[in-house]
PDB file of C-alpha atoms in Angstrom:
ATOM      1  CA  MET O   1       1.273  20.470 -14.393  1.00 56.00           C
ATOM      2  CA  ALA O   2      -1.109  21.411 -11.563  1.00 60.00           C
ATOM      3  CA  THR O   3      -1.077  17.811 -10.369  1.00 71.00           C
ATOM      4  CA  ALA O   4       2.727  17.725 -10.506  1.00 74.00           C
ATOM      5  CA  SER O   5       2.882  20.941  -8.456  1.00 82.00           C
ATOM      6  CA  LYS O   6       0.633  19.464  -5.774  1.00 80.00           C
ATOM      7  CA  VAL O   7       2.734  16.317  -5.677  1.00 80.00           C
ATOM      8  CA  TYR O   8       5.923  18.375  -5.504  1.00 81.00           C
ATOM      9  CA  GLU O   9       4.452  20.417  -2.646  1.00 81.00           C
ATOM     10  CA  LYS O  10       3.579  17.245  -0.730  1.00 80.00           C
ATOM     11  CA  LEU O  11       7.106  15.910  -1.322  1.00 81.00           C
ATOM     12  CA  ALA O  12       8.685  19.152  -0.176  1.00 80.00           C
ATOM     13  CA  ASN O  13       6.571  19.307   2.974  1.00 83.00           C
ATOM     14  CA  PHE O  14       7.219  15.715   3.983  1.00 82.00           C
ATOM     15  CA  ASP O  15      10.025  15.436   6.518  1.00 85.00           C
ATOM     16  CA  GLU O  16      11.568  12.021   5.812  1.00 86.00           C
ATOM     17  CA  ALA O  17      14.172  12.323   8.544  1.00 87.00           C
ATOM     18  CA  LYS O  18      11.561  13.257  11.132  1.00 89.00           C
ATOM     19  CA  VAL O  19       9.346  10.288  10.210  1.00 88.00           C
ATOM     20  CA  GLN O  20      12.325   7.888  10.252  1.00 91.00           C
ATOM     21  CA  SER O  21      13.330   9.230  13.678  1.00 92.00           C
ATOM     22  CA  TYR O  22       9.744   8.902  14.856  1.00 90.00           C
ATOM     23  CA  ILE O  23       9.609   5.284  13.676  1.00 92.00           C
ATOM     24  CA  GLU O  24      12.867   4.471  15.519  1.00 90.00           C
ATOM     25  CA  SER O  25      11.464   6.100  18.668  1.00 92.00           C
ATOM     26  CA  LEU O  26       8.277   4.082  18.382  1.00 90.00           C
ATOM     27  CA  ASP O  27      10.281   0.876  17.876  1.00 90.00           C
ATOM     28  CA  THR O  28      12.125   1.597  21.147  1.00 92.00           C
ATOM     29  CA  GLN O  29       8.886   2.399  22.973  1.00 93.00           C
ATOM     30  CA  LEU O  30       7.319  -0.774  21.592  1.00 91.00           C
ATOM     31  CA  SER O  31      10.177  -2.894  22.976  1.00 90.00           C
ATOM     32  CA  LEU O  32       9.889  -1.231  26.404  1.00 92.00           C
ATOM     33  CA  ALA O  33       6.122  -1.678  26.387  1.00 91.00           C
ATOM     34  CA  GLN O  34       6.522  -5.352  25.529  1.00 91.00           C
ATOM     35  CA  GLU O  35       8.994  -5.838  28.401  1.00 90.00           C
ATOM     36  CA  ASN O  36       6.615  -4.042  30.753  1.00 92.00           C
ATOM     37  CA  LEU O  37       3.729  -6.254  29.608  1.00 91.00           C
ATOM     38  CA  GLN O  38       5.744  -9.432  30.221  1.00 92.00           C
ATOM     39  CA  SER O  39       6.757  -8.153  33.671  1.00 91.00           C
ATOM     40  CA  LYS O  40       3.137  -7.521  34.628  1.00 91.00           C
ATOM     41  CA  LYS O  41       2.067 -10.943  33.406  1.00 90.00           C
ATOM     42  CA  GLN O  42       4.883 -12.598  35.407  1.00 92.00           C
ATOM     43  CA  LYS O  43       3.932 -10.666  38.538  1.00 91.00           C
ATOM     44  CA  ARG O  44       0.309 -11.785  38.237  1.00 90.00           C
ATOM     45  CA  TYR O  45       1.370 -15.385  37.618  1.00 90.00           C
ATOM     46  CA  GLU O  46       3.687 -15.419  40.670  1.00 90.00           C
ATOM     47  CA  HIS O  47       0.989 -13.971  42.863  1.00 91.00           C
ATOM     48  CA  GLU O  48      -1.542 -16.562  41.690  1.00 89.00           C
ATOM     49  CA  GLN O  49       0.956 -19.350  42.396  1.00 90.00           C
ATOM     50  CA  ASP O  50       1.599 -17.960  45.878  1.00 89.00           C
ATOM     51  CA  GLU O  51      -2.137 -17.730  46.404  1.00 89.00           C
ATOM     52  CA  VAL O  52      -2.649 -21.364  45.377  1.00 88.00           C
ATOM     53  CA  GLN O  53       0.114 -22.530  47.713  1.00 89.00           C
ATOM     54  CA  GLU O  54      -1.157 -20.477  50.630  1.00 88.00           C
ATOM     55  CA  ARG O  55      -4.701 -21.724  50.081  1.00 86.00           C
ATOM     56  CA  ALA O  56      -3.413 -25.294  50.285  1.00 84.00           C
ATOM     57  CA  GLU O  57      -1.453 -24.525  53.439  1.00 85.00           C
ATOM     58  CA  ARG O  58      -4.393 -22.820  55.108  1.00 79.00           C
ATOM     59  CA  ALA O  59      -6.667 -25.710  54.171  1.00 78.00           C
ATOM     60  CA  ARG O  60      -4.249 -28.132  55.868  1.00 78.00           C
ATOM     61  CA  ILE O  61      -4.098 -25.976  58.989  1.00 78.00           C
ATOM     62  CA  GLU O  62      -7.864 -25.624  59.034  1.00 71.00           C
ATOM     63  CA  GLN O  63      -8.309 -29.399  58.843  1.00 74.00           C
ATOM     64  CA  SER O  64      -5.793 -30.123  61.628  1.00 71.00           C
ATOM     65  CA  PHE O  65      -7.436 -27.609  63.991  1.00 66.00           C
ATOM     66  CA  GLU O  66     -11.023 -28.473  63.122  1.00 68.00           C
ATOM     67  CA  GLU O  67     -11.926 -29.043  66.765  1.00 69.00           C
ATOM     68  CA  ALA O  68     -10.256 -25.872  68.067  1.00 65.00           C
ATOM     69  CA  ILE O  69     -12.100 -23.584  70.432  1.00 75.00           C
ATOM     70  CA  GLU O  70     -14.673 -21.102  69.057  1.00 80.00           C
ATOM     71  CA  ARG O  71     -12.533 -18.053  69.729  1.00 81.00           C
ATOM     72  CA  ALA O  72      -9.595 -19.443  67.790  1.00 75.00           C
ATOM     73  CA  PHE O  73     -11.955 -20.365  64.972  1.00 77.00           C
ATOM     74  CA  GLN O  74     -13.380 -16.838  64.877  1.00 84.00           C
ATOM     75  CA  ALA O  75      -9.921 -15.308  64.883  1.00 84.00           C
ATOM     76  CA  ARG O  76      -8.872 -17.623  62.051  1.00 81.00           C
ATOM     77  CA  ALA O  77     -12.034 -16.781  60.116  1.00 85.00           C
ATOM     78  CA  LYS O  78     -11.371 -13.058  60.455  1.00 88.00           C
ATOM     79  CA  SER O  79      -7.790 -13.513  59.378  1.00 89.00           C
ATOM     80  CA  TYR O  80      -8.938 -15.529  56.389  1.00 89.00           C
ATOM     81  CA  GLU O  81     -11.446 -12.900  55.352  1.00 90.00           C
ATOM     82  CA  ALA O  82      -8.793 -10.192  55.571  1.00 91.00           C
ATOM     83  CA  TRP O  83      -6.391 -12.287  53.541  1.00 92.00           C
ATOM     84  CA  GLU O  84      -9.095 -13.006  50.923  1.00 90.00           C
ATOM     85  CA  ALA O  85      -9.826  -9.313  50.553  1.00 90.00           C
ATOM     86  CA  ARG O  86      -6.125  -8.524  50.276  1.00 92.00           C
ATOM     87  CA  CYS O  87      -5.614 -11.200  47.622  1.00 92.00           C
ATOM     88  CA  THR O  88      -8.601  -9.917  45.691  1.00 91.00           C
ATOM     89  CA  ASN O  89      -7.275  -6.376  45.791  1.00 91.00           C
ATOM     90  CA  ILE O  90      -3.828  -7.461  44.643  1.00 93.00           C
ATOM     91  CA  ARG O  91      -5.278  -9.642  41.893  1.00 90.00           C
ATOM     92  CA  MET O  92      -7.480  -6.819  40.597  1.00 91.00           C
ATOM     93  CA  ALA O  93      -4.542  -4.399  40.723  1.00 90.00           C
ATOM     94  CA  CYS O  94      -2.426  -6.827  38.682  1.00 91.00           C
ATOM     95  CA  LEU O  95      -5.193  -7.212  36.132  1.00 87.00           C
ATOM     96  CA  ARG O  96      -5.573  -3.443  35.842  1.00 90.00           C
ATOM     97  CA  ASP O  97      -1.825  -3.027  35.368  1.00 89.00           C
ATOM     98  CA  GLU O  98      -1.818  -5.718  32.706  1.00 89.00           C
ATOM     99  CA  GLN O  99      -4.752  -4.106  30.897  1.00 89.00           C
ATOM    100  CA  GLU O 100      -2.997  -0.733  30.898  1.00 88.00           C
ATOM    101  CA  ALA O 101       0.149  -2.378  29.548  1.00 91.00           C
ATOM    102  CA  VAL O 102      -1.868  -4.006  26.742  1.00 89.00           C
ATOM    103  CA  GLN O 103      -3.486  -0.687  25.866  1.00 91.00           C
ATOM    104  CA  GLY O 104      -0.096   1.021  25.776  1.00 90.00           C
ATOM    105  CA  TYR O 105       1.334  -1.720  23.586  1.00 91.00           C
ATOM    106  CA  ASP O 106      -1.618  -1.507  21.171  1.00 88.00           C
ATOM    107  CA  ALA O 107      -1.416   2.287  20.969  1.00 90.00           C
ATOM    108  CA  ILE O 108       2.284   2.221  20.105  1.00 93.00           C
ATOM    109  CA  THR O 109       1.685  -0.541  17.544  1.00 89.00           C
ATOM    110  CA  GLN O 110      -1.008   1.544  15.834  1.00 90.00           C
ATOM    111  CA  ASP O 111       1.215   4.650  15.789  1.00 89.00           C
ATOM    112  CA  LEU O 112       4.036   2.599  14.311  1.00 90.00           C
ATOM    113  CA  GLU O 113       1.820   1.172  11.574  1.00 87.00           C
ATOM    114  CA  LYS O 114       0.473   4.635  10.703  1.00 87.00           C
ATOM    115  CA  ALA O 115       3.991   6.044  10.511  1.00 89.00           C
ATOM    116  CA  LYS O 116       5.144   3.206   8.249  1.00 88.00           C
ATOM    117  CA  GLU O 117       2.087   3.626   6.020  1.00 85.00           C
ATOM    118  CA  SER O 118       2.713   7.372   5.779  1.00 86.00           C
ATOM    119  CA  LEU O 119       6.324   6.771   4.804  1.00 88.00           C
ATOM    120  CA  GLN O 120       5.322   4.159   2.215  1.00 87.00           C
ATOM    121  CA  GLN O 121       2.797   6.520   0.639  1.00 85.00           C
ATOM    122  CA  HIS O 122       5.412   9.249   0.536  1.00 84.00           C
ATOM    123  CA  LEU O 123       7.982   6.997  -1.120  1.00 87.00           C
ATOM    124  CA  GLN O 124       5.391   5.838  -3.681  1.00 85.00           C
ATOM    125  CA  ARG O 125       4.390   9.440  -4.386  1.00 82.00           C
ATOM    126  CA  LYS O 126       8.054  10.337  -4.711  1.00 84.00           C
ATOM    127  CA  GLU O 127       8.662   7.520  -7.207  1.00 82.00           C
ATOM    128  CA  ASP O 128       5.543   8.452  -9.197  1.00 78.00           C
ATOM    129  CA  TYR O 129       6.679  12.056  -9.376  1.00 80.00           C
ATOM    130  CA  ARG O 130      10.150  11.030 -10.529  1.00 83.00           C
ATOM    131  CA  ALA O 131       8.705   8.819 -13.265  1.00 80.00           C
ATOM    132  CA  ALA O 132       6.304  11.553 -14.408  1.00 78.00           C
ATOM    133  CA  LYS O 133       9.120  14.090 -14.511  1.00 83.00           C
ATOM    134  CA  ILE O 134      11.294  11.769 -16.616  1.00 83.00           C
ATOM    135  CA  MET O 135       8.448  11.094 -19.050  1.00 79.00           C
ATOM    136  CA  HIS O 136       7.630  14.795 -19.322  1.00 81.00           C
ATOM    137  CA  GLU O 137      11.228  15.602 -20.227  1.00 83.00           C
ATOM    138  CA  LEU O 138      11.397  12.646 -22.617  1.00 77.00           C
ATOM    139  CA  ARG O 139       8.196  13.711 -24.434  1.00 78.00           C
ATOM    140  CA  ARG O 140       9.543  17.224 -24.854  1.00 81.00           C
ATOM    141  CA  GLU O 141      12.811  15.990 -26.323  1.00 81.00           C
ATOM    142  CA  LEU O 142      10.962  13.548 -28.614  1.00 76.00           C
ATOM    143  CA  ALA O 143       8.897  16.446 -29.957  1.00 77.00           C
ATOM    144  CA  LEU O 144      12.015  18.557 -30.549  1.00 78.00           C
ATOM    145  CA  ALA O 145      13.876  15.638 -32.145  1.00 77.00           C
ATOM    146  CA  VAL O 146      11.649  15.790 -35.249  1.00 72.00           C
ATOM    147  CA  SER O 147      12.538  19.423 -35.953  1.00 70.00           C
ATOM    148  CA  VAL O 148      15.295  20.533 -38.344  1.00 64.00           C
ATOM    149  CA  GLY O 149      18.825  21.582 -37.485  1.00 67.00           C
ATOM    150  CA  ASP O 150      21.252  21.239 -34.627  1.00 70.00           C
ATOM    151  CA  GLU O 151      18.436  21.383 -32.063  1.00 72.00           C
ATOM    152  CA  ALA O 152      16.938  18.157 -33.468  1.00 75.00           C
ATOM    153  CA  THR O 153      20.301  16.382 -33.235  1.00 79.00           C
ATOM    154  CA  SER O 154      20.817  17.617 -29.683  1.00 83.00           C
ATOM    155  CA  SER O 155      17.299  16.540 -28.666  1.00 82.00           C
ATOM    156  CA  TYR O 156      17.791  13.102 -30.191  1.00 80.00           C
ATOM    157  CA  GLU O 157      20.992  12.664 -28.186  1.00 84.00           C
ATOM    158  CA  LYS O 158      19.131  13.779 -25.058  1.00 85.00           C
ATOM    159  CA  VAL O 159      16.405  11.194 -25.774  1.00 82.00           C
ATOM    160  CA  ILE O 160      19.071   8.479 -25.989  1.00 85.00           C
ATOM    161  CA  SER O 161      20.725   9.763 -22.818  1.00 85.00           C
ATOM    162  CA  ILE O 162      17.465   9.829 -20.826  1.00 85.00           C
ATOM    163  CA  MET O 163      16.512   6.333 -21.953  1.00 82.00           C
ATOM    164  CA  SER O 164      19.986   4.952 -21.161  1.00 84.00           C
ATOM    165  CA  GLU O 165      20.239   6.582 -17.723  1.00 84.00           C
ATOM    166  CA  ASN O 166      16.808   5.302 -16.668  1.00 84.00           C
ATOM    167  CA  GLY O 167      16.950   1.854 -18.291  1.00 80.00           C
ATOM    168  CA  LEU O 168      14.125   2.631 -20.734  1.00 80.00           C
ATOM    169  CA  SER O 169      13.384   0.960 -24.042  1.00 77.00           C
ATOM    170  CA  LEU O 170      10.759   1.362 -26.744  1.00 75.00           C
ATOM    171  CA  LYS O 171       8.518  -0.955 -24.718  1.00 74.00           C
ATOM    172  CA  ASP O 172       8.320   1.729 -22.033  1.00 74.00           C
ATOM    173  CA  LEU O 173       7.319   4.523 -24.406  1.00 73.00           C
ATOM    174  CA  GLU O 174       3.874   5.418 -25.619  1.00 69.00           C
ATOM    175  CA  PHE O 175       4.258   5.536 -29.361  1.00 68.00           C
ATOM    176  CA  SER O 176       1.847   8.444 -29.665  1.00 66.00           C
ATOM    177  CA  ASP O 177       4.734  10.589 -28.318  1.00 66.00           C
ATOM    178  CA  ILE O 178       6.932   9.629 -31.323  1.00 75.00           C
ATOM    179  CA  LYS O 179       5.838  12.145 -33.904  1.00 67.00           C
ATOM    180  CA  ASN O 180       7.148  10.623 -37.143  1.00 72.00           C
ATOM    181  CA  LYS O 181       8.262   7.329 -38.638  1.00 76.00           C
ATOM    182  CA  SER O 182      11.898   8.319 -39.222  1.00 78.00           C
ATOM    183  CA  LEU O 183      12.479   9.059 -35.546  1.00 78.00           C
ATOM    184  CA  PHE O 184      10.892   5.743 -34.599  1.00 79.00           C
ATOM    185  CA  ILE O 185      13.088   3.871 -37.114  1.00 80.00           C
ATOM    186  CA  ARG O 186      16.238   5.502 -35.721  1.00 81.00           C
ATOM    187  CA  LEU O 187      15.307   4.503 -32.180  1.00 80.00           C
ATOM    188  CA  LEU O 188      14.345   0.992 -33.263  1.00 80.00           C
ATOM    189  CA  GLU O 189      17.569   0.444 -35.248  1.00 82.00           C
ATOM    190  CA  ARG O 190      19.671   1.627 -32.324  1.00 83.00           C
ATOM    191  CA  GLU O 191      17.829  -0.611 -29.847  1.00 83.00           C
ATOM    192  CA  SER O 192      17.827  -3.655 -32.136  1.00 84.00           C
ATOM    193  CA  ALA O 193      21.570  -3.333 -32.708  1.00 83.00           C
ATOM    194  CA  LEU O 194      22.131  -3.957 -29.000  1.00 82.00           C
ATOM    195  CA  ILE O 195      20.463  -7.409 -29.233  1.00 84.00           C
ATOM    196  CA  GLU O 196      23.089 -10.007 -30.133  1.00 86.00           C
ATOM    197  CA  ASP O 197      20.785 -12.944 -30.880  1.00 86.00           C
ATOM    198  CA  VAL O 198      19.479 -12.650 -34.445  1.00 83.00           C
ATOM    199  CA  HIS O 199      16.168 -14.361 -33.725  1.00 87.00           C
ATOM    200  CA  GLU O 200      15.479 -12.173 -30.691  1.00 86.00           C
ATOM    201  CA  ARG O 201      16.463  -9.089 -32.685  1.00 82.00           C
ATOM    202  CA  GLU O 202      14.027  -9.920 -35.508  1.00 82.00           C
ATOM    203  CA  GLU O 203      11.258 -10.753 -33.053  1.00 84.00           C
ATOM    204  CA  HIS O 204      11.791  -7.492 -31.148  1.00 81.00           C
ATOM    205  CA  THR O 205      11.839  -5.458 -34.370  1.00 81.00           C
ATOM    206  CA  GLU O 206       8.634  -7.045 -35.621  1.00 81.00           C
ATOM    207  CA  LYS O 207       6.851  -6.536 -32.307  1.00 81.00           C
ATOM    208  CA  MET O 208       7.838  -2.865 -32.065  1.00 79.00           C
ATOM    209  CA  LEU O 209       6.833  -2.210 -35.695  1.00 79.00           C
ATOM    210  CA  ASP O 210       3.435  -3.770 -35.102  1.00 75.00           C
ATOM    211  CA  LYS O 211       2.952  -1.673 -31.998  1.00 73.00           C
ATOM    212  CA  PHE O 212       3.952   1.512 -33.820  1.00 73.00           C
ATOM    213  CA  LEU O 213       1.574   0.800 -36.703  1.00 71.00           C
ATOM    214  CA  VAL O 214      -1.283   0.090 -34.314  1.00 67.00           C
ATOM    215  CA  SER O 215      -0.526   3.307 -32.433  1.00 64.00           C
ATOM    216  CA  SER O 216      -0.399   5.299 -35.669  1.00 62.00           C
ATOM    217  CA  SER O 217      -3.749   3.946 -36.831  1.00 58.00           C
ATOM    218  CA  SER O 218      -5.344   4.518 -33.439  1.00 54.00           C
ATOM    219  CA  LYS O 219      -4.462   8.231 -33.642  1.00 51.00           C
ATOM    220  CA  LYS O 220      -6.991   8.520 -36.459  1.00 49.00           C
ATOM    221  CA  ASP O 221      -9.689   6.862 -34.379  1.00 47.00           C
ATOM    222  CA  THR O 222     -11.212   9.604 -32.247  1.00 45.00           C
ATOM    223  CA  ARG O 223     -13.667   7.168 -30.643  1.00 51.00           C
ATOM    224  CA  PRO O 224     -16.664   9.587 -30.803  1.00 52.00           C
ATOM    225  CA  SER O 225     -18.991   7.111 -29.072  1.00 62.00           C
ATOM    226  CA  GLU O 226     -16.613   6.313 -26.189  1.00 70.00           C
ATOM    227  CA  ASN O 227     -17.934   7.483 -22.815  1.00 83.00           C
ATOM    228  CA  PRO O 228     -15.640   8.357 -19.837  1.00 84.00           C
ATOM    229  CA  ILE O 229     -15.998   4.945 -18.175  1.00 86.00           C
ATOM    230  CA  GLN O 230     -15.139   3.120 -21.415  1.00 86.00           C
ATOM    231  CA  ARG O 231     -12.099   5.347 -21.887  1.00 87.00           C
ATOM    232  CA  ILE O 232     -11.004   4.672 -18.296  1.00 88.00           C
ATOM    233  CA  GLN O 233     -11.402   0.933 -18.901  1.00 87.00           C
ATOM    234  CA  ARG O 234      -9.305   1.154 -22.076  1.00 86.00           C
ATOM    235  CA  LEU O 235      -6.568   3.113 -20.279  1.00 85.00           C
ATOM    236  CA  LEU O 236      -6.490   0.564 -17.427  1.00 85.00           C
ATOM    237  CA  ILE O 237      -6.021  -2.263 -19.933  1.00 84.00           C
ATOM    238  CA  ALA O 238      -3.155  -0.292 -21.507  1.00 78.00           C
ATOM    239  CA  ALA O 239      -1.632   0.275 -18.063  1.00 76.00           C
ATOM    240  CA  SER O 240      -1.619  -3.469 -17.361  1.00 74.00           C
ATOM    241  CA  GLU O 241      -0.032  -4.344 -20.715  1.00 70.00           C
ATOM    242  CA  GLY O 242       2.570  -1.560 -21.081  1.00 63.00           C
ATOM    243  CA  GLY O 243       5.842  -0.770 -19.345  1.00 64.00           C
ATOM    244  CA  GLN O 244       6.315   1.188 -16.137  1.00 67.00           C
ATOM    245  CA  PHE O 245       6.320   4.657 -17.649  1.00 66.00           C
ATOM    246  CA  GLU O 246       3.505   3.973 -20.087  1.00 68.00           C
ATOM    247  CA  ALA O 247       1.476   2.567 -17.212  1.00 74.00           C
ATOM    248  CA  GLN O 248       2.225   5.680 -15.151  1.00 77.00           C
ATOM    249  CA  LYS O 249       0.950   7.941 -17.916  1.00 75.00           C
ATOM    250  CA  SER O 250      -2.217   5.865 -18.362  1.00 80.00           C
ATOM    251  CA  LEU O 251      -2.877   5.973 -14.593  1.00 83.00           C
ATOM    252  CA  GLU O 252      -2.508   9.758 -14.555  1.00 83.00           C
ATOM    253  CA  GLN O 253      -5.155  10.012 -17.283  1.00 84.00           C
ATOM    254  CA  VAL O 254      -7.393   7.542 -15.421  1.00 87.00           C
ATOM    255  CA  LEU O 255      -7.268   9.560 -12.190  1.00 87.00           C
ATOM    256  CA  TYR O 256      -7.965  12.774 -14.105  1.00 84.00           C
ATOM    257  CA  LEU O 257     -11.010  11.240 -15.830  1.00 87.00           C
ATOM    258  CA  MET O 258     -12.304   9.736 -12.565  1.00 87.00           C
ATOM    259  CA  ASP O 259     -11.989  13.090 -10.817  1.00 86.00           C
ATOM    260  CA  SER O 260     -13.544  15.189 -13.601  1.00 84.00           C
ATOM    261  CA  ASN O 261     -16.433  12.760 -14.230  1.00 87.00           C
ATOM    262  CA  GLY O 262     -17.169  11.673 -10.655  1.00 86.00           C
ATOM    263  CA  VAL O 263     -16.317   8.039 -11.387  1.00 87.00           C
ATOM    264  CA  GLY O 264     -15.508   5.613  -8.537  1.00 88.00           C
ATOM    265  CA  VAL O 265     -13.647   2.303  -8.497  1.00 88.00           C
ATOM    266  CA  ARG O 266     -16.923   0.369  -8.348  1.00 88.00           C
ATOM    267  CA  ASP O 267     -18.131   2.101 -11.550  1.00 88.00           C
ATOM    268  CA  ILE O 268     -15.164   0.820 -13.555  1.00 88.00           C
ATOM    269  CA  GLY O 269     -15.558  -2.930 -13.067  1.00 86.00           C
ATOM    270  CA  TYR O 270     -12.950  -5.029 -11.239  1.00 84.00           C
ATOM    271  CA  GLY O 271     -12.299  -7.127 -14.360  1.00 85.00           C
ATOM    272  CA  PHE O 272     -10.474  -4.185 -15.949  1.00 86.00           C
ATOM    273  CA  ILE O 273      -8.098  -3.714 -12.992  1.00 85.00           C
ATOM    274  CA  LYS O 274      -5.537  -6.420 -13.754  1.00 81.00           C
ATOM    275  CA  LYS O 275      -2.744  -5.433 -11.355  1.00 82.00           C
ATOM    276  CA  TYR O 276      -3.147  -5.355  -7.583  1.00 80.00           C
ATOM    277  CA  SER O 277      -0.796  -2.350  -7.367  1.00 80.00           C
ATOM    278  CA  VAL O 278      -3.068  -0.402  -9.742  1.00 84.00           C
ATOM    279  CA  PHE O 279      -6.113  -1.351  -7.646  1.00 85.00           C
ATOM    280  CA  ILE O 280      -4.429  -0.124  -4.434  1.00 86.00           C
ATOM    281  CA  ARG O 281      -3.470   3.148  -6.169  1.00 85.00           C
ATOM    282  CA  LEU O 282      -7.099   3.719  -7.249  1.00 87.00           C
ATOM    283  CA  ILE O 283      -8.730   2.979  -3.870  1.00 87.00           C
ATOM    284  CA  ASN O 284      -6.148   5.110  -2.037  1.00 88.00           C
ATOM    285  CA  TRP O 285      -6.955   7.974  -4.415  1.00 87.00           C
ATOM    286  CA  GLU O 286     -10.707   7.574  -3.838  1.00 88.00           C
ATOM    287  CA  ALA O 287     -10.338   7.098  -0.065  1.00 88.00           C
ATOM    288  CA  GLU O 288      -8.383  10.367   0.270  1.00 88.00           C
ATOM    289  CA  ARG O 289     -11.530  12.194  -0.886  1.00 86.00           C
ATOM    290  CA  ILE O 290     -13.553  10.875   2.086  1.00 88.00           C
ATOM    291  CA  SER O 291     -13.245  13.330   4.982  1.00 86.00           C
ATOM    292  CA  SER O 292     -14.508  11.013   7.731  1.00 86.00           C
ATOM    293  CA  LEU O 293     -11.829   8.594   8.945  1.00 86.00           C
ATOM    294  CA  SER O 294     -14.376   5.944   9.943  1.00 86.00           C
ATOM    295  CA  GLU O 295     -16.166   6.183   6.588  1.00 88.00           C
ATOM    296  CA  ARG O 296     -12.807   6.014   4.799  1.00 87.00           C
ATOM    297  CA  GLU O 297     -11.816   2.841   6.657  1.00 87.00           C
ATOM    298  CA  LYS O 298     -15.246   1.316   6.022  1.00 88.00           C
ATOM    299  CA  PHE O 299     -15.015   2.095   2.292  1.00 88.00           C
ATOM    300  CA  THR O 300     -11.500   0.627   2.025  1.00 87.00           C
ATOM    301  CA  ALA O 301     -12.467  -2.571   3.870  1.00 87.00           C
ATOM    302  CA  GLU O 302     -15.616  -3.112   1.794  1.00 89.00           C
ATOM    303  CA  ILE O 303     -14.007  -2.519  -1.578  1.00 87.00           C
ATOM    304  CA  LEU O 304     -11.006  -4.708  -0.706  1.00 85.00           C
ATOM    305  CA  GLU O 305     -13.375  -7.529   0.197  1.00 85.00           C
ATOM    306  CA  GLU O 306     -15.276  -7.073  -3.089  1.00 87.00           C
ATOM    307  CA  TYR O 307     -12.066  -7.100  -5.137  1.00 84.00           C
ATOM    308  CA  ILE O 308     -10.720 -10.207  -3.386  1.00 83.00           C
ATOM    309  CA  GLN O 309     -14.072 -11.974  -3.830  1.00 84.00           C
ATOM    310  CA  HIS O 310     -14.047 -11.053  -7.527  1.00 82.00           C
ATOM    311  CA  SER O 311     -10.473 -12.380  -7.892  1.00 78.00           C
ATOM    312  CA  VAL O 312     -11.317 -15.654  -6.122  1.00 75.00           C
ATOM    313  CA  GLN O 313     -14.406 -16.246  -8.240  1.00 70.00           C
ATOM    314  CA  LYS O 314     -12.291 -15.992 -11.446  1.00 56.00           C
ATOM    315  CA  PRO O 315     -14.842 -14.750 -13.988  1.00 49.00           C
ATOM    316  CA  LYS O 316     -15.206 -16.933 -17.065  1.00 45.00           C
ATOM    317  CA  SER O 317     -13.691 -14.391 -19.351  1.00 43.00           C
ATOM    318  CA  ASP O 318     -12.447 -10.854 -18.876  1.00 47.00           C
ATOM    319  CA  GLY O 319     -13.045 -10.396 -22.557  1.00 43.00           C
ATOM    320  CA  GLN O 320     -16.767 -11.033 -22.060  1.00 41.00           C
ATOM    321  CA  GLU O 321     -16.909  -8.397 -19.351  1.00 44.00           C
ATOM    322  CA  GLN O 322     -15.069  -5.910 -21.535  1.00 45.00           C
ATOM    323  CA  LYS O 323     -17.420  -6.650 -24.400  1.00 40.00           C
ATOM    324  CA  MET O 324     -20.437  -6.026 -22.191  1.00 38.00           C
ATOM    325  CA  SER O 325     -18.989  -2.667 -21.030  1.00 46.00           C
ATOM    326  CA  ARG O 326     -18.789  -1.556 -24.609  1.00 41.00           C
TER     327      ARG O 326
END
């Protein structure tokens, strides 16, 4: 609940409208900066063309008056030197203007990217919070649905309502939240009845029964020899195989275990992180704990490179890696 409160506080403090307005402002500034940059480049190009033409013209004049008197030659030389200095000054001024325009363009681009990234993180955090809130309410109603009396009936109807409104099925639930077999059977019968194809209905029923039995037997296995890293690895495998809400719950447990045991992404083993979205969530979580911005960027770049290299190499068998971790 403490984590949910922190997330809710971040959501409440984030001004979506302000960020959207800021992004629109930056888009406008970016367009103006781009126009300014093109204008500076065109000005420099025109000047260089004029310079080339004038050089050619002066060369022609110089050749035709090669035998002119010394005074005229000196006057022409002085004029040429003054012109050369003026052209150099103009050329350097154009280059400085262009450099400033490039710097302005790059600065606005960076601000725009940071604003978009901030908004994306907020939206992801908002979606995660919504999913966690739905699952919390669903778990509570599932627990009440196994009681006796009108409250159980009401809770069962609420379970059905929550699942229907959010497009959830048994595949999205963690069966450890379903406290007895009768409640599971009721949910399974209701869900199976919605499947028209007989073969698909039988296949779905068999798959859900198997999953429920495995979940029930795993409740008895306390895994006394399982260390925190092994538990994190097991939860990450479950997150990659389950539905959205089951994956969300597994990730919440993973982040809690990583925080309480001082475990980093490198300690887990990339072979257990099957989904790229899960990997990004983990490194963002770990990077937020690095106070130095430069160190945070360095960490993110290094670990991204390691993960991509691991993915490209395609280890012989993830199962072998999992077996070694055990």
